[in-house]
CSV table of N, CA and C in Angstrom, one decimal:
chain,number,residue,atom,x,y,z
A,1,MET,N,174.8,-161.5,-77.9
A,1,MET,CA,174.4,-161.6,-79.5
A,1,MET,C,175.4,-162.5,-80.3
A,2,TYR,N,176.4,-162.8,-79.3
A,2,TYR,CA,177.4,-164.2,-80.0
A,2,TYR,C,177.7,-165.2,-79.1
A,3,LYS,N,177.0,-164.6,-77.7
A,3,LYS,CA,176.5,-165.9,-77.4
A,3,LYS,C,175.1,-167.2,-77.7
A,4,SER,N,173.9,-166.3,-78.4
A,4,SER,CA,173.2,-167.4,-79.0
A,4,SER,C,173.9,-167.6,-80.3
A,5,TYR,N,174.8,-166.7,-81.2
A,5,TYR,CA,174.8,-167.6,-82.4
A,5,TYR,C,176.3,-168.4,-82.4
A,6,TYR,N,177.0,-168.4,-81.0
A,6,TYR,CA,177.8,-169.8,-80.6
A,6,TYR,C,177.2,-170.9,-79.9
A,7,SER,N,176.0,-170.6,-79.5
A,7,SER,CA,175.1,-171.5,-78.1
A,7,SER,C,175.8,-171.6,-76.9
A,8,LEU,N,176.4,-170.5,-76.6
A,8,LEU,CA,177.1,-170.5,-75.1
A,8,LEU,C,175.7,-170.2,-74.1
A,9,ALA,N,176.1,-170.8,-72.8
A,9,ALA,CA,175.1,-170.6,-72.0
A,9,ALA,C,175.3,-169.6,-71.1
A,10,TYR,N,176.7,-168.8,-70.8
A,10,TYR,CA,177.9,-168.5,-70.3
A,10,TYR,C,179.1,-167.5,-71.2
A,11,GLU,N,179.1,-166.2,-71.1
A,11,GLU,CA,180.2,-165.9,-71.0
A,11,GLU,C,181.7,-166.6,-71.4
A,12,PRO,N,182.2,-166.9,-72.1
A,12,PRO,CA,183.6,-167.4,-72.4
A,12,PRO,C,184.7,-166.6,-71.2
A,13,PHE,N,185.5,-167.1,-70.5
A,13,PHE,CA,186.9,-166.1,-69.9
A,13,PHE,C,186.4,-165.5,-69.2
A,14,SER,N,185.3,-165.6,-68.3
A,14,SER,CA,185.0,-164.0,-67.6
A,14,SER,C,185.0,-164.4,-66.5
A,15,LYS,N,185.5,-163.6,-65.4
A,15,LYS,CA,186.3,-163.6,-63.7
A,15,LYS,C,185.7,-164.4,-63.6
A,16,GLY,N,184.1,-164.6,-63.5
A,16,GLY,CA,183.3,-165.1,-62.5
A,16,GLY,C,183.2,-167.0,-62.7
A,17,LEU,N,183.4,-166.9,-63.9
A,17,LEU,CA,183.6,-168.0,-64.4
A,17,LEU,C,183.6,-169.5,-63.1
A,18,LYS,N,182.7,-170.5,-63.1
A,18,LYS,CA,182.6,-171.5,-61.9
A,18,LYS,C,183.8,-172.7,-62.4
A,19,VAL,N,184.4,-173.3,-61.5
A,19,VAL,CA,185.2,-174.1,-61.4
A,19,VAL,C,184.5,-175.1,-62.4
A,20,THR,N,183.4,-175.7,-62.2
A,20,THR,CA,182.5,-176.8,-62.8
A,20,THR,C,182.2,-176.2,-64.6
A,21,ASP,N,182.7,-175.2,-64.5
A,21,ASP,CA,182.2,-174.4,-65.9
A,21,ASP,C,183.7,-174.6,-66.8
A,22,SER,N,184.7,-175.1,-65.8
A,22,SER,CA,186.2,-174.9,-67.2
A,22,SER,C,186.2,-175.9,-67.4
A,23,PHE,N,187.4,-175.2,-68.8
A,23,PHE,CA,187.5,-176.5,-69.6
A,23,PHE,C,189.1,-177.1,-69.3
A,24,ALA,N,188.6,-178.3,-69.2
A,24,ALA,CA,189.8,-179.2,-68.3
A,24,ALA,C,191.0,-179.1,-69.2
A,25,SER,N,192.0,-178.3,-70.0
A,25,SER,CA,193.2,-178.9,-70.3
A,25,SER,C,193.6,-179.6,-70.3
A,26,HIS,N,194.8,-179.7,-70.7
A,26,HIS,CA,195.8,-180.6,-70.4
A,26,HIS,C,197.1,-179.8,-69.2
A,27,SER,N,197.4,-178.8,-69.5
A,27,SER,CA,198.3,-178.1,-68.7
A,27,SER,C,197.2,-177.6,-67.3
A,28,TYR,N,195.6,-177.9,-67.7
A,28,TYR,CA,195.2,-177.2,-66.7
A,28,TYR,C,195.2,-178.6,-65.1
A,29,GLN,N,194.7,-179.9,-65.9
A,29,GLN,CA,194.5,-181.1,-65.5
A,29,GLN,C,196.2,-181.5,-64.6
A,30,GLU,N,197.2,-180.8,-65.7
A,30,GLU,CA,198.4,-181.2,-64.7
A,30,GLU,C,198.9,-179.9,-63.5
A,31,ALA,N,198.1,-178.6,-64.0
A,31,ALA,CA,198.4,-177.8,-62.6
A,31,ALA,C,198.0,-178.6,-61.4
A,32,LEU,N,196.8,-179.0,-61.6
A,32,LEU,CA,196.3,-179.4,-60.6
A,32,LEU,C,196.3,-180.7,-59.9
A,33,SER,N,197.0,-181.7,-60.7
A,33,SER,CA,197.8,-182.7,-60.7
A,33,SER,C,198.9,-182.5,-59.8
A,34,GLY,N,199.8,-181.4,-59.9
A,34,GLY,CA,200.9,-180.7,-59.0
A,34,GLY,C,200.5,-180.1,-57.6
A,35,LEU,N,199.0,-179.8,-57.6
A,35,LEU,CA,198.6,-179.2,-57.1
A,35,LEU,C,198.1,-180.5,-55.7
A,36,ASP,N,197.4,-181.0,-56.1
A,36,ASP,CA,197.2,-182.3,-55.1
A,36,ASP,C,198.3,-182.9,-54.7
A,37,TYR,N,199.3,-183.2,-55.5
A,37,TYR,CA,200.6,-184.1,-55.1
A,37,TYR,C,201.7,-183.0,-53.8
A,38,LEU,N,201.4,-181.7,-53.9
A,38,LEU,CA,201.5,-180.8,-52.9
A,38,LEU,C,200.7,-180.9,-51.5
A,39,LYS,N,199.6,-180.9,-51.9
A,39,LYS,CA,198.8,-180.9,-50.6
A,39,LYS,C,198.7,-182.5,-50.0
A,40,ARG,N,199.3,-183.5,-50.7
A,40,ARG,CA,199.8,-185.1,-49.8
A,40,ARG,C,201.2,-185.3,-49.1
A,41,THR,N,201.9,-184.0,-49.6
A,41,THR,CA,203.2,-183.9,-49.4
A,41,THR,C,203.9,-182.7,-48.3
A,42,LYS,N,202.3,-181.7,-48.8
A,42,LYS,CA,203.2,-180.7,-47.9
A,42,LYS,C,204.9,-180.0,-48.6
A,43,GLY,N,205.1,-178.8,-48.4
A,43,GLY,CA,206.3,-178.5,-49.0
A,43,GLY,C,206.0,-176.8,-49.7
A,44,ILE,N,206.9,-177.2,-50.7
A,44,ILE,CA,206.6,-175.7,-51.5
A,44,ILE,C,206.6,-175.9,-53.0
A,45,GLY,N,205.9,-175.4,-53.9
A,45,GLY,CA,205.3,-175.4,-55.5
A,45,GLY,C,205.4,-174.1,-56.0
A,46,LEU,N,205.0,-174.4,-57.4
A,46,LEU,CA,205.0,-173.0,-58.0
A,46,LEU,C,204.5,-173.4,-59.4
A,47,ILE,N,203.8,-172.2,-59.1
A,47,ILE,CA,203.0,-172.5,-60.7
A,47,ILE,C,203.4,-171.2,-61.7
A,48,ILE,N,203.9,-171.5,-62.7
A,48,ILE,CA,204.4,-170.7,-64.0
A,48,ILE,C,203.2,-170.5,-65.0
A,49,GLY,N,203.2,-169.6,-65.9
A,49,GLY,CA,202.9,-169.2,-66.4
A,49,GLY,C,202.3,-167.7,-67.1
A,50,GLU,N,201.9,-167.3,-69.0
A,50,GLU,CA,201.6,-166.4,-69.0
A,50,GLU,C,200.5,-165.7,-68.7
A,51,PRO,N,200.6,-164.2,-68.8
A,51,PRO,CA,199.4,-163.6,-68.2
A,51,PRO,C,198.2,-164.5,-68.5
A,52,GLY,N,196.7,-164.5,-68.3
A,52,GLY,CA,195.9,-165.1,-69.0
A,52,GLY,C,195.9,-166.6,-69.1
A,53,ALA,N,197.0,-167.0,-68.7
A,53,ALA,CA,196.6,-168.7,-69.0
A,53,ALA,C,196.0,-169.3,-68.2
A,54,GLY,N,195.9,-168.6,-67.1
A,54,GLY,CA,194.7,-169.4,-65.9
A,54,GLY,C,195.2,-170.0,-64.3
A,55,LYS,N,196.5,-169.2,-64.2
A,55,LYS,CA,197.1,-169.6,-62.6
A,55,LYS,C,196.1,-169.0,-61.8
A,56,THR,N,195.5,-168.0,-61.7
A,56,THR,CA,195.0,-168.0,-60.6
A,56,THR,C,193.7,-168.7,-60.3
A,57,PHE,N,193.2,-169.1,-61.8
A,57,PHE,CA,191.6,-169.4,-61.7
A,57,PHE,C,192.3,-171.3,-61.3
A,58,THR,N,193.3,-172.0,-61.5
A,58,THR,CA,193.3,-172.9,-61.3
A,58,THR,C,194.2,-173.0,-59.4
A,59,LEU,N,194.1,-172.0,-59.2
A,59,LEU,CA,194.7,-171.5,-57.9
A,59,LEU,C,193.3,-171.6,-57.5
A,60,ARG,N,192.5,-170.8,-57.5
A,60,ARG,CA,191.1,-171.1,-56.7
A,60,ARG,C,190.4,-172.6,-57.2
A,61,THR,N,190.4,-172.8,-58.2
A,61,THR,CA,189.8,-174.1,-57.8
A,61,THR,C,190.4,-174.9,-57.3
A,62,PHE,N,191.7,-175.0,-56.6
A,62,PHE,CA,192.6,-176.0,-55.9
A,62,PHE,C,191.7,-175.3,-54.1
A,63,LYS,N,191.9,-174.2,-53.8
A,63,LYS,CA,191.3,-173.4,-52.7
A,63,LYS,C,190.0,-174.1,-52.7
A,64,GLU,N,189.0,-174.4,-53.2
A,64,GLU,CA,187.7,-175.3,-53.3
A,64,GLU,C,187.8,-176.1,-53.0
A,65,SER,N,188.8,-176.7,-53.7
A,65,SER,CA,189.2,-178.6,-53.5
A,65,SER,C,189.5,-178.7,-52.0
A,66,LEU,N,189.6,-177.9,-51.4
A,66,LEU,CA,190.6,-177.8,-49.8
A,66,LEU,C,189.3,-177.9,-48.9
A,67,ASN,N,189.1,-179.1,-47.8
A,67,ASN,CA,188.8,-179.3,-46.4
A,67,ASN,C,188.7,-178.0,-45.7
A,68,PRO,N,187.8,-177.1,-45.5
A,68,PRO,CA,188.3,-175.8,-44.8
A,68,PRO,C,188.0,-176.8,-43.4
A,69,SER,N,187.9,-177.6,-42.8
A,69,SER,CA,188.4,-178.5,-41.7
A,69,SER,C,189.7,-178.6,-41.4
A,70,LEU,N,190.3,-179.2,-42.6
A,70,LEU,CA,191.6,-179.3,-42.7
A,70,LEU,C,192.9,-178.4,-42.6
A,71,TYR,N,192.1,-177.4,-43.6
A,71,TYR,CA,193.0,-176.3,-44.4
A,71,TYR,C,192.6,-174.9,-44.3
A,72,GLN,N,193.7,-174.2,-44.3
A,72,GLN,CA,193.3,-172.7,-44.0
A,72,GLN,C,194.3,-172.1,-44.4
A,73,VAL,N,193.3,-171.4,-46.6
A,73,VAL,CA,194.1,-170.9,-46.9
A,73,VAL,C,194.0,-169.0,-46.8
A,74,ILE,N,195.7,-169.0,-47.4
A,74,ILE,CA,195.8,-167.4,-47.3
A,74,ILE,C,196.2,-167.3,-47.8
A,75,TYR,N,195.6,-166.5,-48.8
A,75,TYR,CA,196.2,-165.8,-50.2
A,75,TYR,C,196.9,-164.4,-50.2
A,76,PHE,N,197.8,-164.1,-50.9
A,76,PHE,CA,198.9,-163.1,-50.9
A,76,PHE,C,199.4,-162.8,-52.3
A,77,PRO,N,198.0,-161.4,-52.3
A,77,PRO,CA,198.6,-161.1,-53.8
A,77,PRO,C,199.6,-160.1,-54.0
A,78,LEU,N,199.9,-160.0,-53.1
A,78,LEU,CA,200.3,-158.5,-53.0
A,78,LEU,C,202.3,-158.3,-52.5
A,79,SER,N,202.7,-158.3,-53.6
A,79,SER,CA,203.9,-159.0,-53.4
A,79,SER,C,204.9,-157.9,-54.2
A,80,THR,N,204.5,-156.7,-53.8
A,80,THR,CA,205.3,-155.2,-54.6
A,80,THR,C,205.9,-154.7,-53.0
A,81,GLY,N,205.7,-155.1,-52.0
A,81,GLY,CA,205.5,-154.4,-50.8
A,81,GLY,C,207.1,-154.9,-50.7
A,82,GLY,N,207.3,-154.8,-49.1
A,82,GLY,CA,208.4,-154.6,-48.4
A,82,GLY,C,208.5,-156.1,-47.7
A,83,VAL,N,209.6,-156.7,-47.5
A,83,VAL,CA,209.5,-157.7,-46.1
A,83,VAL,C,208.9,-157.4,-45.1
A,84,MET,N,208.0,-156.4,-44.5
A,84,MET,CA,208.1,-156.2,-43.1
A,84,MET,C,206.2,-156.4,-43.5
A,85,ASP,N,205.7,-155.8,-44.9
A,85,ASP,CA,204.6,-155.9,-45.6
A,85,ASP,C,203.8,-157.2,-45.4
A,86,PHE,N,204.7,-158.1,-45.6
A,86,PHE,CA,204.6,-159.7,-46.6
A,86,PHE,C,204.4,-160.0,-44.9
A,87,TYR,N,205.1,-160.1,-44.1
A,87,TYR,CA,205.1,-161.0,-42.8
A,87,TYR,C,204.0,-159.9,-42.4
A,88,ARG,N,202.8,-158.8,-41.7
A,88,ARG,CA,202.1,-158.5,-41.4
A,88,ARG,C,201.4,-159.3,-42.1
A,89,GLY,N,200.6,-159.0,-44.1
A,89,GLY,CA,199.8,-160.0,-44.1
A,89,GLY,C,200.1,-161.4,-44.4
A,90,LEU,N,201.0,-162.2,-43.6
A,90,LEU,CA,200.9,-163.1,-43.7
A,90,LEU,C,200.2,-163.7,-42.1
A,91,ALA,N,200.9,-162.7,-41.1
A,91,ALA,CA,200.5,-162.3,-39.7
A,91,ALA,C,198.7,-162.2,-39.5
A,92,TYR,N,198.2,-161.6,-40.1
A,92,TYR,CA,197.1,-161.5,-40.6
A,92,TYR,C,196.1,-162.3,-41.0
A,93,GLY,N,197.2,-162.9,-42.1
A,93,GLY,CA,196.0,-164.2,-43.0
A,93,GLY,C,196.1,-165.4,-41.7
A,94,LEU,N,196.5,-165.4,-40.6
A,94,LEU,CA,196.7,-166.3,-39.8
A,94,LEU,C,195.6,-166.0,-38.6
A,95,GLY,N,195.2,-165.0,-38.5
A,95,GLY,CA,193.9,-164.8,-37.6
A,95,GLY,C,195.2,-163.5,-36.3
A,96,GLU,N,196.1,-163.1,-36.7
A,96,GLU,CA,197.1,-162.8,-35.7
A,96,GLU,C,197.3,-161.2,-35.6
A,97,GLU,N,197.4,-160.7,-34.3
A,97,GLU,CA,197.7,-159.4,-34.8
A,97,GLU,C,199.0,-158.6,-34.6
A,98,PRO,N,199.6,-158.5,-35.8
A,98,PRO,CA,201.2,-158.5,-36.1
A,98,PRO,C,201.6,-157.8,-35.1
A,99,LYS,N,203.0,-158.0,-34.6
A,99,LYS,CA,204.0,-157.3,-33.8
A,99,LYS,C,204.4,-156.6,-34.4
A,100,PHE,N,205.5,-155.5,-33.7
A,100,PHE,CA,205.5,-154.6,-34.3
A,100,PHE,C,207.3,-154.7,-34.7
A,101,ARG,N,208.5,-155.9,-34.1
A,101,ARG,CA,209.8,-155.7,-34.7
A,101,ARG,C,209.6,-156.7,-36.0
A,102,LYS,N,210.9,-157.0,-36.4
A,102,LYS,CA,210.7,-157.9,-37.4
A,102,LYS,C,211.2,-159.7,-36.6
A,103,VAL,N,212.0,-159.7,-35.9
A,103,VAL,CA,212.0,-160.4,-35.1
A,103,VAL,C,210.4,-161.2,-34.5
A,104,ASP,N,210.0,-160.8,-33.7
A,104,ASP,CA,209.0,-160.8,-33.4
A,104,ASP,C,207.8,-161.4,-34.7
A,105,LEU,N,208.2,-160.8,-35.4
A,105,LEU,CA,206.6,-161.2,-36.8
A,105,LEU,C,206.8,-162.5,-37.1
A,106,PHE,N,208.6,-162.5,-37.2
A,106,PHE,CA,209.0,-164.0,-37.0
A,106,PHE,C,209.0,-165.1,-37.6
A,107,ARG,N,208.8,-164.9,-35.7
A,107,ARG,CA,208.6,-165.6,-34.4
A,107,ARG,C,206.8,-166.2,-34.6
A,108,GLN,N,206.1,-165.1,-34.6
A,108,GLN,CA,204.6,-164.4,-34.6
A,108,GLN,C,204.0,-165.7,-35.5
A,109,ILE,N,204.1,-165.9,-36.5
A,109,ILE,CA,204.1,-166.7,-37.7
A,109,ILE,C,204.5,-168.1,-37.7
A,110,GLN,N,205.6,-168.3,-37.5
A,110,GLN,CA,206.2,-169.8,-37.0
A,110,GLN,C,205.5,-170.3,-36.1
A,111,ASP,N,205.4,-169.7,-35.0
A,111,ASP,CA,204.4,-170.3,-34.1
A,111,ASP,C,202.8,-170.4,-34.7
A,112,GLY,N,202.8,-169.3,-35.0
A,112,GLY,CA,200.8,-169.8,-35.8
A,112,GLY,C,200.6,-171.0,-36.4
A,113,ILE,N,201.5,-171.1,-37.6
A,113,ILE,CA,201.8,-171.9,-38.4
A,113,ILE,C,201.4,-173.3,-37.4
A,114,GLU,N,202.9,-173.1,-36.9
A,114,GLU,CA,202.8,-174.8,-35.7
A,114,GLU,C,201.6,-174.6,-35.0
A,115,ARG,N,200.9,-173.9,-34.5
A,115,ARG,CA,199.9,-174.0,-33.6
A,115,ARG,C,198.6,-174.5,-34.3
A,116,LEU,N,198.7,-174.1,-35.7
A,116,LEU,CA,197.5,-174.6,-36.7
A,116,LEU,C,197.7,-176.0,-36.8
A,117,TYR,N,198.9,-176.0,-37.2
A,117,TYR,CA,199.3,-177.6,-37.6
A,117,TYR,C,199.0,-178.9,-36.8
A,118,ARG,N,199.8,-178.2,-35.4
A,118,ARG,CA,200.1,-179.1,-34.7
A,118,ARG,C,199.2,-179.6,-33.7
A,119,GLU,N,198.0,-178.1,-32.9
A,119,GLU,CA,197.4,-178.6,-32.1
A,119,GLU,C,195.6,-178.0,-32.6
A,120,ARG,N,195.7,-177.6,-33.7
A,120,ARG,CA,194.4,-177.7,-34.5
A,120,ARG,C,194.2,-178.2,-35.9
A,121,LYS,N,195.0,-179.2,-36.0
A,121,LYS,CA,195.3,-180.7,-36.9
A,121,LYS,C,194.7,-179.5,-38.2
A,122,ILE,N,195.0,-178.4,-38.6
A,122,ILE,CA,195.0,-177.7,-39.8
A,122,ILE,C,196.1,-177.4,-40.1
A,123,THR,N,195.9,-177.5,-41.7
A,123,THR,CA,197.7,-177.2,-42.5
A,123,THR,C,197.3,-176.0,-43.1
A,124,PRO,N,197.9,-174.7,-43.0
A,124,PRO,CA,198.0,-173.6,-43.1
A,124,PRO,C,198.7,-173.6,-44.9
A,125,VAL,N,197.7,-173.6,-45.9
A,125,VAL,CA,198.2,-173.2,-47.1
A,125,VAL,C,198.2,-171.9,-47.4
A,126,PHE,N,199.6,-171.0,-47.9
A,126,PHE,CA,200.1,-170.2,-48.3
A,126,PHE,C,199.8,-170.2,-50.1
A,127,ILE,N,198.9,-168.6,-50.8
A,127,ILE,CA,199.5,-168.6,-52.2
A,127,ILE,C,199.8,-167.9,-52.2
A,128,LEU,N,201.0,-167.3,-52.8
A,128,LEU,CA,201.2,-166.2,-53.0
A,128,LEU,C,201.1,-165.9,-54.6
A,129,ASP,N,200.7,-165.1,-55.0
A,129,ASP,CA,200.3,-165.1,-56.1
A,129,ASP,C,201.0,-163.6,-56.8
A,130,GLU,N,201.5,-163.7,-58.1
A,130,GLU,CA,202.1,-162.2,-58.7
A,130,GLU,C,203.0,-162.3,-58.0
A,131,MET,N,203.9,-163.4,-58.0
A,131,MET,CA,205.7,-163.0,-57.4
A,131,MET,C,206.6,-162.8,-58.2
A,132,HIS,N,206.1,-163.0,-59.5
A,132,HIS,CA,207.3,-162.2,-60.6
A,132,HIS,C,207.8,-161.2,-60.0
A,133,MET,N,206.6,-160.0,-59.6
A,133,MET,CA,207.0,-158.7,-58.8
A,133,MET,C,207.8,-158.4,-57.4
A,134,ALA,N,208.1,-159.9,-57.0
A,134,ALA,CA,208.4,-159.7,-55.6
A,134,ALA,C,209.9,-159.5,-55.9
A,135,LYS,N,210.3,-158.6,-54.7
A,135,LYS,CA,211.4,-158.2,-54.3
A,135,LYS,C,212.3,-159.1,-54.1
A,136,ASP,N,213.6,-159.1,-54.2
A,136,ASP,CA,215.2,-160.2,-54.0
A,136,ASP,C,215.0,-160.6,-52.6
A,137,ALA,N,214.6,-159.5,-51.2
A,137,ALA,CA,214.8,-159.2,-50.2
A,137,ALA,C,213.3,-160.8,-50.0
A,138,PHE,N,212.1,-160.2,-50.1
A,138,PHE,CA,211.0,-161.0,-50.1
A,138,PHE,C,211.7,-162.2,-50.2
A,139,LEU,N,212.3,-162.8,-51.6
A,139,LEU,CA,212.6,-164.1,-52.1
A,139,LEU,C,213.5,-164.8,-50.7
A,140,GLN,N,214.5,-163.8,-50.8
A,140,GLN,CA,215.1,-164.8,-49.7
A,140,GLN,C,214.6,-164.6,-48.2
A,141,ASP,N,213.2,-164.1,-48.1
A,141,ASP,CA,213.0,-164.0,-46.5
A,141,ASP,C,212.2,-165.3,-46.7
A,142,LEU,N,211.4,-165.3,-48.0
A,142,LEU,CA,210.5,-166.6,-47.8
A,142,LEU,C,211.6,-167.8,-47.4
A,143,ALA,N,212.4,-168.5,-48.0
A,143,ALA,CA,213.2,-169.4,-47.8
A,143,ALA,C,213.8,-169.7,-46.0
A,144,ILE,N,213.9,-168.2,-45.6
A,144,ILE,CA,214.2,-168.3,-44.1
A,144,ILE,C,212.8,-168.2,-43.0
A,145,LEU,N,211.3,-168.2,-43.5
A,145,LEU,CA,210.4,-168.3,-42.6
A,145,LEU,C,210.2,-169.0,-43.0
A,146,PHE,N,210.1,-170.1,-44.0
A,146,PHE,CA,209.5,-171.3,-43.6
A,146,PHE,C,210.5,-172.5,-44.0
A,147,ASN,N,211.3,-172.4,-43.0
A,147,ASN,CA,211.9,-173.2,-42.2
A,147,ASN,C,212.1,-173.7,-40.8
A,148,PHE,N,211.6,-174.8,-40.9
A,148,PHE,CA,210.5,-175.4,-39.6
A,148,PHE,C,211.7,-176.8,-39.4
A,149,GLN,N,212.3,-176.5,-38.1
A,149,GLN,CA,212.7,-177.2,-37.0
A,149,GLN,C,214.1,-177.7,-37.7
A,150,MET,N,215.2,-176.9,-38.1
A,150,MET,CA,215.9,-177.2,-39.0
A,150,MET,C,216.0,-177.3,-40.5
A,151,ASP,N,214.8,-177.2,-41.0
A,151,ASP,CA,214.3,-178.0,-41.9
A,151,ASP,C,214.1,-179.2,-42.5
A,152,SER,N,213.5,-179.5,-41.4
A,152,SER,CA,212.9,-181.1,-41.2
A,152,SER,C,211.9,-181.7,-41.2
A,153,THR,N,210.5,-180.3,-41.6
A,153,THR,CA,209.3,-180.6,-41.2
A,153,THR,C,208.7,-179.6,-42.1
A,154,ASN,N,207.7,-179.4,-42.8
A,154,ASN,CA,207.1,-178.7,-43.5
A,154,ASN,C,205.7,-179.1,-43.2
A,155,PRO,N,205.4,-178.0,-42.3
A,155,PRO,CA,203.5,-178.3,-41.2
A,155,PRO,C,203.3,-177.4,-42.6
A,156,PHE,N,202.7,-176.9,-43.4
A,156,PHE,CA,202.4,-176.3,-44.3
A,156,PHE,C,202.8,-176.2,-45.6
A,157,ILE,N,201.7,-175.7,-46.7
A,157,ILE,CA,202.0,-175.6,-48.0
A,157,ILE,C,202.2,-174.1,-48.7
A,158,LEU,N,202.8,-174.3,-49.2
A,158,LEU,CA,203.3,-172.8,-50.0
A,158,LEU,C,203.8,-172.6,-51.6
A,159,VAL,N,202.9,-172.0,-52.3
A,159,VAL,CA,202.4,-171.8,-53.5
A,159,VAL,C,203.1,-170.9,-54.0
A,160,LEU,N,203.9,-170.7,-54.8
A,160,LEU,CA,203.9,-169.6,-55.5
A,160,LEU,C,203.6,-169.3,-56.7
A,161,ALA,N,203.0,-168.2,-57.4
A,161,ALA,CA,202.5,-168.0,-58.7
A,161,ALA,C,203.0,-167.4,-59.5
A,162,GLY,N,203.7,-167.2,-60.8
A,162,GLY,CA,203.7,-165.9,-61.5
A,162,GLY,C,204.3,-165.8,-63.2
A,163,LEU,N,204.3,-164.9,-63.3
A,163,LEU,CA,204.7,-164.6,-64.7
A,163,LEU,C,205.9,-165.8,-64.8
A,164,PRO,N,206.9,-166.6,-66.5
A,164,PRO,CA,207.4,-167.1,-66.0
A,164,PRO,C,208.8,-166.7,-66.2
A,165,HIS,N,209.1,-165.3,-65.8
A,165,HIS,CA,210.4,-165.4,-65.6
A,165,HIS,C,210.7,-165.0,-64.0
A,166,LEU,N,210.0,-165.9,-63.6
A,166,LEU,CA,209.9,-165.9,-61.8
A,166,LEU,C,210.5,-167.1,-62.0
A,167,ARG,N,210.7,-168.1,-62.6
A,167,ARG,CA,211.5,-169.4,-63.1
A,167,ARG,C,213.2,-168.9,-63.2
A,168,ALA,N,213.6,-167.7,-63.6
A,168,ALA,CA,214.6,-167.2,-63.7
A,168,ALA,C,215.0,-167.0,-62.6
A,169,ARG,N,214.5,-166.1,-62.1
A,169,ARG,CA,214.5,-165.2,-60.9
A,169,ARG,C,214.8,-166.3,-59.3
A,170,LEU,N,214.1,-167.3,-59.9
A,170,LEU,CA,214.2,-168.3,-58.5
A,170,LEU,C,215.7,-169.0,-58.8
A,171,SER,N,215.9,-169.3,-60.1
A,171,SER,CA,217.5,-169.9,-60.4
A,171,SER,C,218.7,-169.4,-60.0
A,172,LEU,N,218.3,-167.6,-59.4
A,172,LEU,CA,220.0,-167.1,-59.3
A,172,LEU,C,220.5,-167.8,-58.2
A,173,ASN,N,221.6,-167.6,-57.7
A,173,ASN,CA,221.8,-168.0,-56.9
A,173,ASN,C,221.6,-167.8,-55.1
A,174,GLN,N,221.4,-166.0,-55.3
A,174,GLN,CA,220.8,-165.6,-53.8
A,174,GLN,C,219.0,-166.3,-54.0
A,175,ASN,N,218.7,-166.9,-54.4
A,175,ASN,CA,216.9,-167.3,-54.4
A,175,ASN,C,217.4,-168.9,-54.4
A,176,ARG,N,218.3,-169.8,-54.7
A,176,ARG,CA,218.7,-171.1,-55.0
A,176,ARG,C,217.9,-171.6,-53.2
A,177,PRO,N,218.3,-171.2,-52.1
A,177,PRO,CA,217.8,-171.9,-51.2
A,177,PRO,C,216.1,-172.1,-51.1
A,178,LEU,N,215.2,-171.5,-51.8
A,178,LEU,CA,214.0,-171.1,-52.1
A,178,LEU,C,213.4,-172.5,-52.8
């Protein structure tokens, strides 16, 4: 009823909204520009916003803009698990059967990232959503896991997304390396 009254072709703000149907607000364009910069330079980026602001939609737009021959996207929204759950999830995302011990998983993930990047010329893109709920141990391990060749190279793209208080958590001393 309201769609005909307002001459709408589709339901606004529906979860099935296509990228082409999005409203290109200033903050949306700014977020996409930041993600495009991250795509060119590689490394770690942060998307912060209030609930319903369009963080995940923006990340989906970014994912759809990536050439699947050059990028492999691993989307991981399970931030409430432990560090081992996180490691296993990343290993699965890289197409690996997760090892049992943390040290083996760590090496398996780093080797998987290096193999994709160096041998197959594919940049892994890790999108970690809902990170405002992540435990401190999870955040601390991120800085260690994504340290390559004594922190001299970034053979990946890592995007952390969450609510505004994630920024405050990342500014705490124990999370500053991230």
